[in-house]
mmCIF file of C-alpha atoms in Angstrom:
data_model
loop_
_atom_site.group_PDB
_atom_site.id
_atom_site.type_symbol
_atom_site.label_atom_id
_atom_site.label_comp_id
_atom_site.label_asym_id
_atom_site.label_seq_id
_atom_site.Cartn_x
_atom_site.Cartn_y
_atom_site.Cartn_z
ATOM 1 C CA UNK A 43 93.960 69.369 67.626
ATOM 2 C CA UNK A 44 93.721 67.360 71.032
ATOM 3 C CA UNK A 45 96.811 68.375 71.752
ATOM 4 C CA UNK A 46 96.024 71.930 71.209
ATOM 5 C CA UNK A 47 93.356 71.717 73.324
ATOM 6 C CA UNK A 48 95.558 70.222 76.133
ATOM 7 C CA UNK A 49 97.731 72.597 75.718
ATOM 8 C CA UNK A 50 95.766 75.739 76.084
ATOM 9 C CA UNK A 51 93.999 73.687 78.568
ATOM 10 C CA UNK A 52 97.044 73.583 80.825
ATOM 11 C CA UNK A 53 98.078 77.690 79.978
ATOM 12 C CA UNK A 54 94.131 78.527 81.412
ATOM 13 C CA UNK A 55 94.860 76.458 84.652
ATOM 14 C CA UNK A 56 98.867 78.262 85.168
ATOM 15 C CA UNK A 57 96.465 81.744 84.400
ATOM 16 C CA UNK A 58 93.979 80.688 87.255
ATOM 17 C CA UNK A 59 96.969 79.588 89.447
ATOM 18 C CA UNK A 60 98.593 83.209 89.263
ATOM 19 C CA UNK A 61 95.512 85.255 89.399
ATOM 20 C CA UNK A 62 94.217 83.222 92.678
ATOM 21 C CA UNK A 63 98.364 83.651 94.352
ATOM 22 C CA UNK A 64 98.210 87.338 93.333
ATOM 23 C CA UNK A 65 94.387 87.761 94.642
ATOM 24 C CA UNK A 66 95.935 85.953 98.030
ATOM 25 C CA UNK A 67 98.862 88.181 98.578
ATOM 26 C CA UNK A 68 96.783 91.524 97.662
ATOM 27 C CA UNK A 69 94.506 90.405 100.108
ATOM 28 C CA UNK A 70 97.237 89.238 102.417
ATOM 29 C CA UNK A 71 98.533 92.276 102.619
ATOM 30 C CA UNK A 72 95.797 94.589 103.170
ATOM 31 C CA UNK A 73 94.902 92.456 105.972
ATOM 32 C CA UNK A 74 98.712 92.207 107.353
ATOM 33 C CA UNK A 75 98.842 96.249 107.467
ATOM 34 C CA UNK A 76 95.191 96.803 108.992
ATOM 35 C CA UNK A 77 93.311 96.482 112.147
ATOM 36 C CA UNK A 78 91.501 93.353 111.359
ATOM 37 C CA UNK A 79 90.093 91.146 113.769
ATOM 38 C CA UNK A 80 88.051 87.867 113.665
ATOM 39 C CA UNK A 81 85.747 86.270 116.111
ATOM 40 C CA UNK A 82 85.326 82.838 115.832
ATOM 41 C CA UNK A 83 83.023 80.591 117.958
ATOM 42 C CA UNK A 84 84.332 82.995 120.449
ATOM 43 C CA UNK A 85 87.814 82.828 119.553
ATOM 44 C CA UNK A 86 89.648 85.388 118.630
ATOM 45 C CA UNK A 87 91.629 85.110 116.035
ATOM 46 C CA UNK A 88 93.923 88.433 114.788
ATOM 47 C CA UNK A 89 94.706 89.563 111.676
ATOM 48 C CA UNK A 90 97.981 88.564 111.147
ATOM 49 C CA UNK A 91 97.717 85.190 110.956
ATOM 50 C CA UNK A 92 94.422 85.521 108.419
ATOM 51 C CA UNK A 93 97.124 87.247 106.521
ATOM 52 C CA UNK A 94 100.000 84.569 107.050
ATOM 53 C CA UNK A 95 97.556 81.912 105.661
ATOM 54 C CA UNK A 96 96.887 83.935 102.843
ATOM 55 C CA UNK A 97 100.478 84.321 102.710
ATOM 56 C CA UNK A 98 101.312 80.463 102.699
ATOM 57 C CA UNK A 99 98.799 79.142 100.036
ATOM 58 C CA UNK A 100 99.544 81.957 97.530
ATOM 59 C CA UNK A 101 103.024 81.086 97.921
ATOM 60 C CA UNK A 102 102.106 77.068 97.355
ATOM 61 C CA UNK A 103 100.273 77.840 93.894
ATOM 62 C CA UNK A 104 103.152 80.642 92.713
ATOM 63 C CA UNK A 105 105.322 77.372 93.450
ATOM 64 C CA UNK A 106 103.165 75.032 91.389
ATOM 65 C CA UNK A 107 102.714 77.870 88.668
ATOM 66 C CA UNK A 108 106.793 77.928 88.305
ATOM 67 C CA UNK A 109 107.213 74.679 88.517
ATOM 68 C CA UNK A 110 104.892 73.992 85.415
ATOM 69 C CA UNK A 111 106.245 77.238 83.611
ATOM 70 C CA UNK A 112 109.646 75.601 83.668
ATOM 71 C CA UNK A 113 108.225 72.290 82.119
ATOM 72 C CA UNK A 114 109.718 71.615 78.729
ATOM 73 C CA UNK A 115 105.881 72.079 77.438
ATOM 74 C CA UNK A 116 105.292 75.284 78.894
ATOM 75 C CA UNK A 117 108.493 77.467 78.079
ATOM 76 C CA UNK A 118 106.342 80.116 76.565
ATOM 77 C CA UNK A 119 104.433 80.754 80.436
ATOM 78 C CA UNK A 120 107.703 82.502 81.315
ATOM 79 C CA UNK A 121 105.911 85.898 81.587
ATOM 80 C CA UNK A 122 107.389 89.107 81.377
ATOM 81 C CA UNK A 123 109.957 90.498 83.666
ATOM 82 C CA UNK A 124 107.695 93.438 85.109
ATOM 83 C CA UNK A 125 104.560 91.151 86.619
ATOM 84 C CA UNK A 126 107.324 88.889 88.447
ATOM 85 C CA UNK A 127 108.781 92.168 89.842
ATOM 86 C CA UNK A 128 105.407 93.506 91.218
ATOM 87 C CA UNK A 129 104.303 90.127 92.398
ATOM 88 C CA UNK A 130 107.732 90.259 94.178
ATOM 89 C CA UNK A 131 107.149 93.343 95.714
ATOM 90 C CA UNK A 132 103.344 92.314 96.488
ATOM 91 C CA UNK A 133 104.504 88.755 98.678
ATOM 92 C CA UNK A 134 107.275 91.147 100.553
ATOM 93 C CA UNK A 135 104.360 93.448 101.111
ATOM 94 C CA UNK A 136 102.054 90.854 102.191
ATOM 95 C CA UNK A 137 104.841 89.038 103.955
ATOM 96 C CA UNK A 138 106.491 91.986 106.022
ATOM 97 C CA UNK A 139 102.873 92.700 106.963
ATOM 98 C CA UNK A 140 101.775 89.223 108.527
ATOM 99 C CA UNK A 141 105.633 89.386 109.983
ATOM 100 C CA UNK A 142 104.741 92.956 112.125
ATOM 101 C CA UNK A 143 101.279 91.159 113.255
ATOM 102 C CA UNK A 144 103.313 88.476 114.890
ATOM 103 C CA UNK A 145 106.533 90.308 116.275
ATOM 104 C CA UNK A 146 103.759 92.580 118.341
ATOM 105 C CA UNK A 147 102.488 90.052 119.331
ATOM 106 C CA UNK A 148 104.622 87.545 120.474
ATOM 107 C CA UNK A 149 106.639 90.621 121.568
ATOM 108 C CA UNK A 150 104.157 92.070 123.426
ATOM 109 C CA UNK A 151 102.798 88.825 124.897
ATOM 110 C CA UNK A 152 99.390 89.536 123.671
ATOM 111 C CA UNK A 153 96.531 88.698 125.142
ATOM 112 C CA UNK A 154 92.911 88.622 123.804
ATOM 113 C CA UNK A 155 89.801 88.614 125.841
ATOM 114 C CA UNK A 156 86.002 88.414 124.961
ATOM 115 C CA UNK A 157 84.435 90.780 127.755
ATOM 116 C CA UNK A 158 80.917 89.662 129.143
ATOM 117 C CA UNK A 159 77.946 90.822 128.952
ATOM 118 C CA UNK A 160 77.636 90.939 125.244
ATOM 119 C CA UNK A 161 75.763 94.175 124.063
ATOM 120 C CA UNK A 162 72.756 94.481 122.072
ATOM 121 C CA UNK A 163 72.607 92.287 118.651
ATOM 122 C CA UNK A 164 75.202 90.011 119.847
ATOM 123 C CA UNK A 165 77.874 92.816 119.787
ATOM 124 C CA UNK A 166 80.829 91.823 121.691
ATOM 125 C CA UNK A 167 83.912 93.782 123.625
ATOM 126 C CA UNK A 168 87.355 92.324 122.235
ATOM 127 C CA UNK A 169 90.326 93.175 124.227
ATOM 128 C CA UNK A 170 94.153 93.146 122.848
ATOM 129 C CA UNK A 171 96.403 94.075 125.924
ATOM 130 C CA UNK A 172 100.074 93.693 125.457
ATOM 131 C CA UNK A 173 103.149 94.877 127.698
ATOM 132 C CA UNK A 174 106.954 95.646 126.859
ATOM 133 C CA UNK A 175 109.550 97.980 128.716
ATOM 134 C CA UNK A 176 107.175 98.836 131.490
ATOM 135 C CA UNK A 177 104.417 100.072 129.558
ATOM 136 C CA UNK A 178 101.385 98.640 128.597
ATOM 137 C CA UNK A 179 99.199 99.188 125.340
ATOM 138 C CA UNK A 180 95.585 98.325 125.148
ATOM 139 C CA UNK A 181 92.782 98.545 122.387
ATOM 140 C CA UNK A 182 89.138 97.657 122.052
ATOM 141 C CA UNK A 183 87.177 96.442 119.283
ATOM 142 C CA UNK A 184 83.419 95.893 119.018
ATOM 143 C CA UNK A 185 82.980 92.673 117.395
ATOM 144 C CA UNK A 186 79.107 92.648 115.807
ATOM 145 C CA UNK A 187 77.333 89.411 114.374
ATOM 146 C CA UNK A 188 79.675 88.896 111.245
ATOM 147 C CA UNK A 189 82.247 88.443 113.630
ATOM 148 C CA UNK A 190 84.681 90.753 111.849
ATOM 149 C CA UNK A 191 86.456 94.396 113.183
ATOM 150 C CA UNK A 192 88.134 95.914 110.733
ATOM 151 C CA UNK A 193 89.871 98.972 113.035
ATOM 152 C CA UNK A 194 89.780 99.581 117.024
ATOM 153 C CA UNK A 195 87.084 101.676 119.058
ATOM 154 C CA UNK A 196 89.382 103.024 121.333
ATOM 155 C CA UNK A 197 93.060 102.352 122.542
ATOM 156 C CA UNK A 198 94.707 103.102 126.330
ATOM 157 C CA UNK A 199 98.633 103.070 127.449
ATOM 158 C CA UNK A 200 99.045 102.169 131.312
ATOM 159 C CA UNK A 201 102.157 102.818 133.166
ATOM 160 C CA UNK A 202 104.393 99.706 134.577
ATOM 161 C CA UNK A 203 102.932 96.963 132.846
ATOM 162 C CA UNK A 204 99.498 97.447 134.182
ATOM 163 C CA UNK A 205 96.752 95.332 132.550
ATOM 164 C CA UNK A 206 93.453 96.883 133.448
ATOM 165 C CA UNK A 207 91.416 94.235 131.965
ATOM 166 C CA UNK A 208 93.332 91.497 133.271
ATOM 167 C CA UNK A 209 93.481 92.668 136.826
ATOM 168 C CA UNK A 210 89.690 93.861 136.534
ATOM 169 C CA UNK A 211 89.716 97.460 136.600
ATOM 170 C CA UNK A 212 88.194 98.176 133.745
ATOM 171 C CA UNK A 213 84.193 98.854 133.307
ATOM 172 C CA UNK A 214 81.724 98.129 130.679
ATOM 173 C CA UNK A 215 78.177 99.132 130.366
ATOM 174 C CA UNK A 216 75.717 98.788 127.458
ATOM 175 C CA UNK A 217 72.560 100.913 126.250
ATOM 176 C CA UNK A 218 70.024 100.070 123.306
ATOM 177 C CA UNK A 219 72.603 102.516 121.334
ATOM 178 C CA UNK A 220 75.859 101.222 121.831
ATOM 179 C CA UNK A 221 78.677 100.118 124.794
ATOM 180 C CA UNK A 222 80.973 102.143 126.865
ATOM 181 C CA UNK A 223 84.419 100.951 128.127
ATOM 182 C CA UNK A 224 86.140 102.291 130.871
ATOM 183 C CA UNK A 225 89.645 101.394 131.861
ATOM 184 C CA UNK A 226 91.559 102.290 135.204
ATOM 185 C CA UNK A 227 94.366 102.223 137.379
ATOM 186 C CA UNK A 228 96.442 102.697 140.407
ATOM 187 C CA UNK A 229 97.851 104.921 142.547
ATOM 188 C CA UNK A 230 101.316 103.409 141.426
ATOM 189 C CA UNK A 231 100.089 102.025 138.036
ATOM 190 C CA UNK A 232 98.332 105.213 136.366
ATOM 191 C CA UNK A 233 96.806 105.064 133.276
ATOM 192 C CA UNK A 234 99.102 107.418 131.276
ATOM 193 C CA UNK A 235 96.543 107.976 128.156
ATOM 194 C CA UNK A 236 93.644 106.858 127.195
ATOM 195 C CA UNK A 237 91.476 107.634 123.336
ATOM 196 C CA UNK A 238 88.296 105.243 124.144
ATOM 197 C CA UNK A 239 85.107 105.761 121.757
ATOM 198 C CA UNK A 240 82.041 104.606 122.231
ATOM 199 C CA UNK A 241 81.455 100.846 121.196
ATOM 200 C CA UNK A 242 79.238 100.441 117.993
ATOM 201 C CA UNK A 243 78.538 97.135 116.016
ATOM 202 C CA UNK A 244 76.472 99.230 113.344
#
């Protein structure tokens, strides 16, 4: 009977193993193919690597769960050929995702900038600006107490590598509604386009 109980005792812990790798990478990869941005004590921290540590410590417990389901006490944990498939398919998911994050990033040297003043209610400007083959790309988030943006307010492309916020011609204002950011150029470093919303924490 004790043994039983050890048993089934060790089957529930492989079940919590997988269900807590699979929450992970489901999570992982929503976040890895969104717009998600953290603030934290005024760091920014982006999306893709919240997804990349999701990433990492579902792939640590799938690599506990096989290594017990290959024990010679827990043969029958093998599972069934379809759930390893789709939790294949969910890590490459999650994986390719947190992989995109970065490239942009690091390909784009990316650079992230809390804008002062902060609006009403603590709501914050968050800046992205990265560069690559002469063009720059741009968006803005408003960031509100939870310190999460889940998609950008607005997003701007300048022409030869022109970083409006940081070279400081860019403008932001705030009323008891909302914010309004403003981004500009040069005479030789236009602003080619420009899709900028107003900025709302609510």
């Amino acid at each position: 009977m004790s043994a039983e109980l050890d048993r089934f005792g060790r089957v529930k812990q492989q079940v919590t193993y997988l269900r807590v790798a699979t929450a992970g990478l489901l999570l992982g990869a929503v976040v890895g193919w969104s717009d998600l941005l953290l603030l934290v004590m005024g760091h920014v921290v982006p999306g893709w690597t919240v997804s990349a540590g999701l990433f990492f410590v579902s792939l640590v417990l799938m690599g506990v769960h096989a290594a017990r389901r290959l024990s010679a006490d827990d043969r029958t944990l093998s599972g069934r050929a379809l759930p390893r498939v789709a939790l294949g398919l969910l890590a490459a998911t999650a994986g390719l995702g947190c992989a995109a994050g970065a490239f942009s990033d690091f390909m784009g040297s990316a650079e992230y900038r809390v804008l002062e003043p902060a609006g009403p209610d603590g709501c914050v400007a968050v800046v992205r600006e990265t560069s690559f083959l002469k063009i720059s790309d741009g968006e803005v988030y408003a960031v509100g107490s939870s310190g999460v943006a889940w998609r950008e307010s607005g997003s701007w492309m300048a022409d030869d590598m022109h970083r409006p916020v940081a070279e400081g011609t860019y403008e932001l204002d705030w009323n008891r509604s909302g914010g309004t950011f403003r981004v500009g150029g040069t005479a030789t470093d236009p602003i080619v386009s420009a899709d900028l919303n107003p900025l709302d924490c609510g």
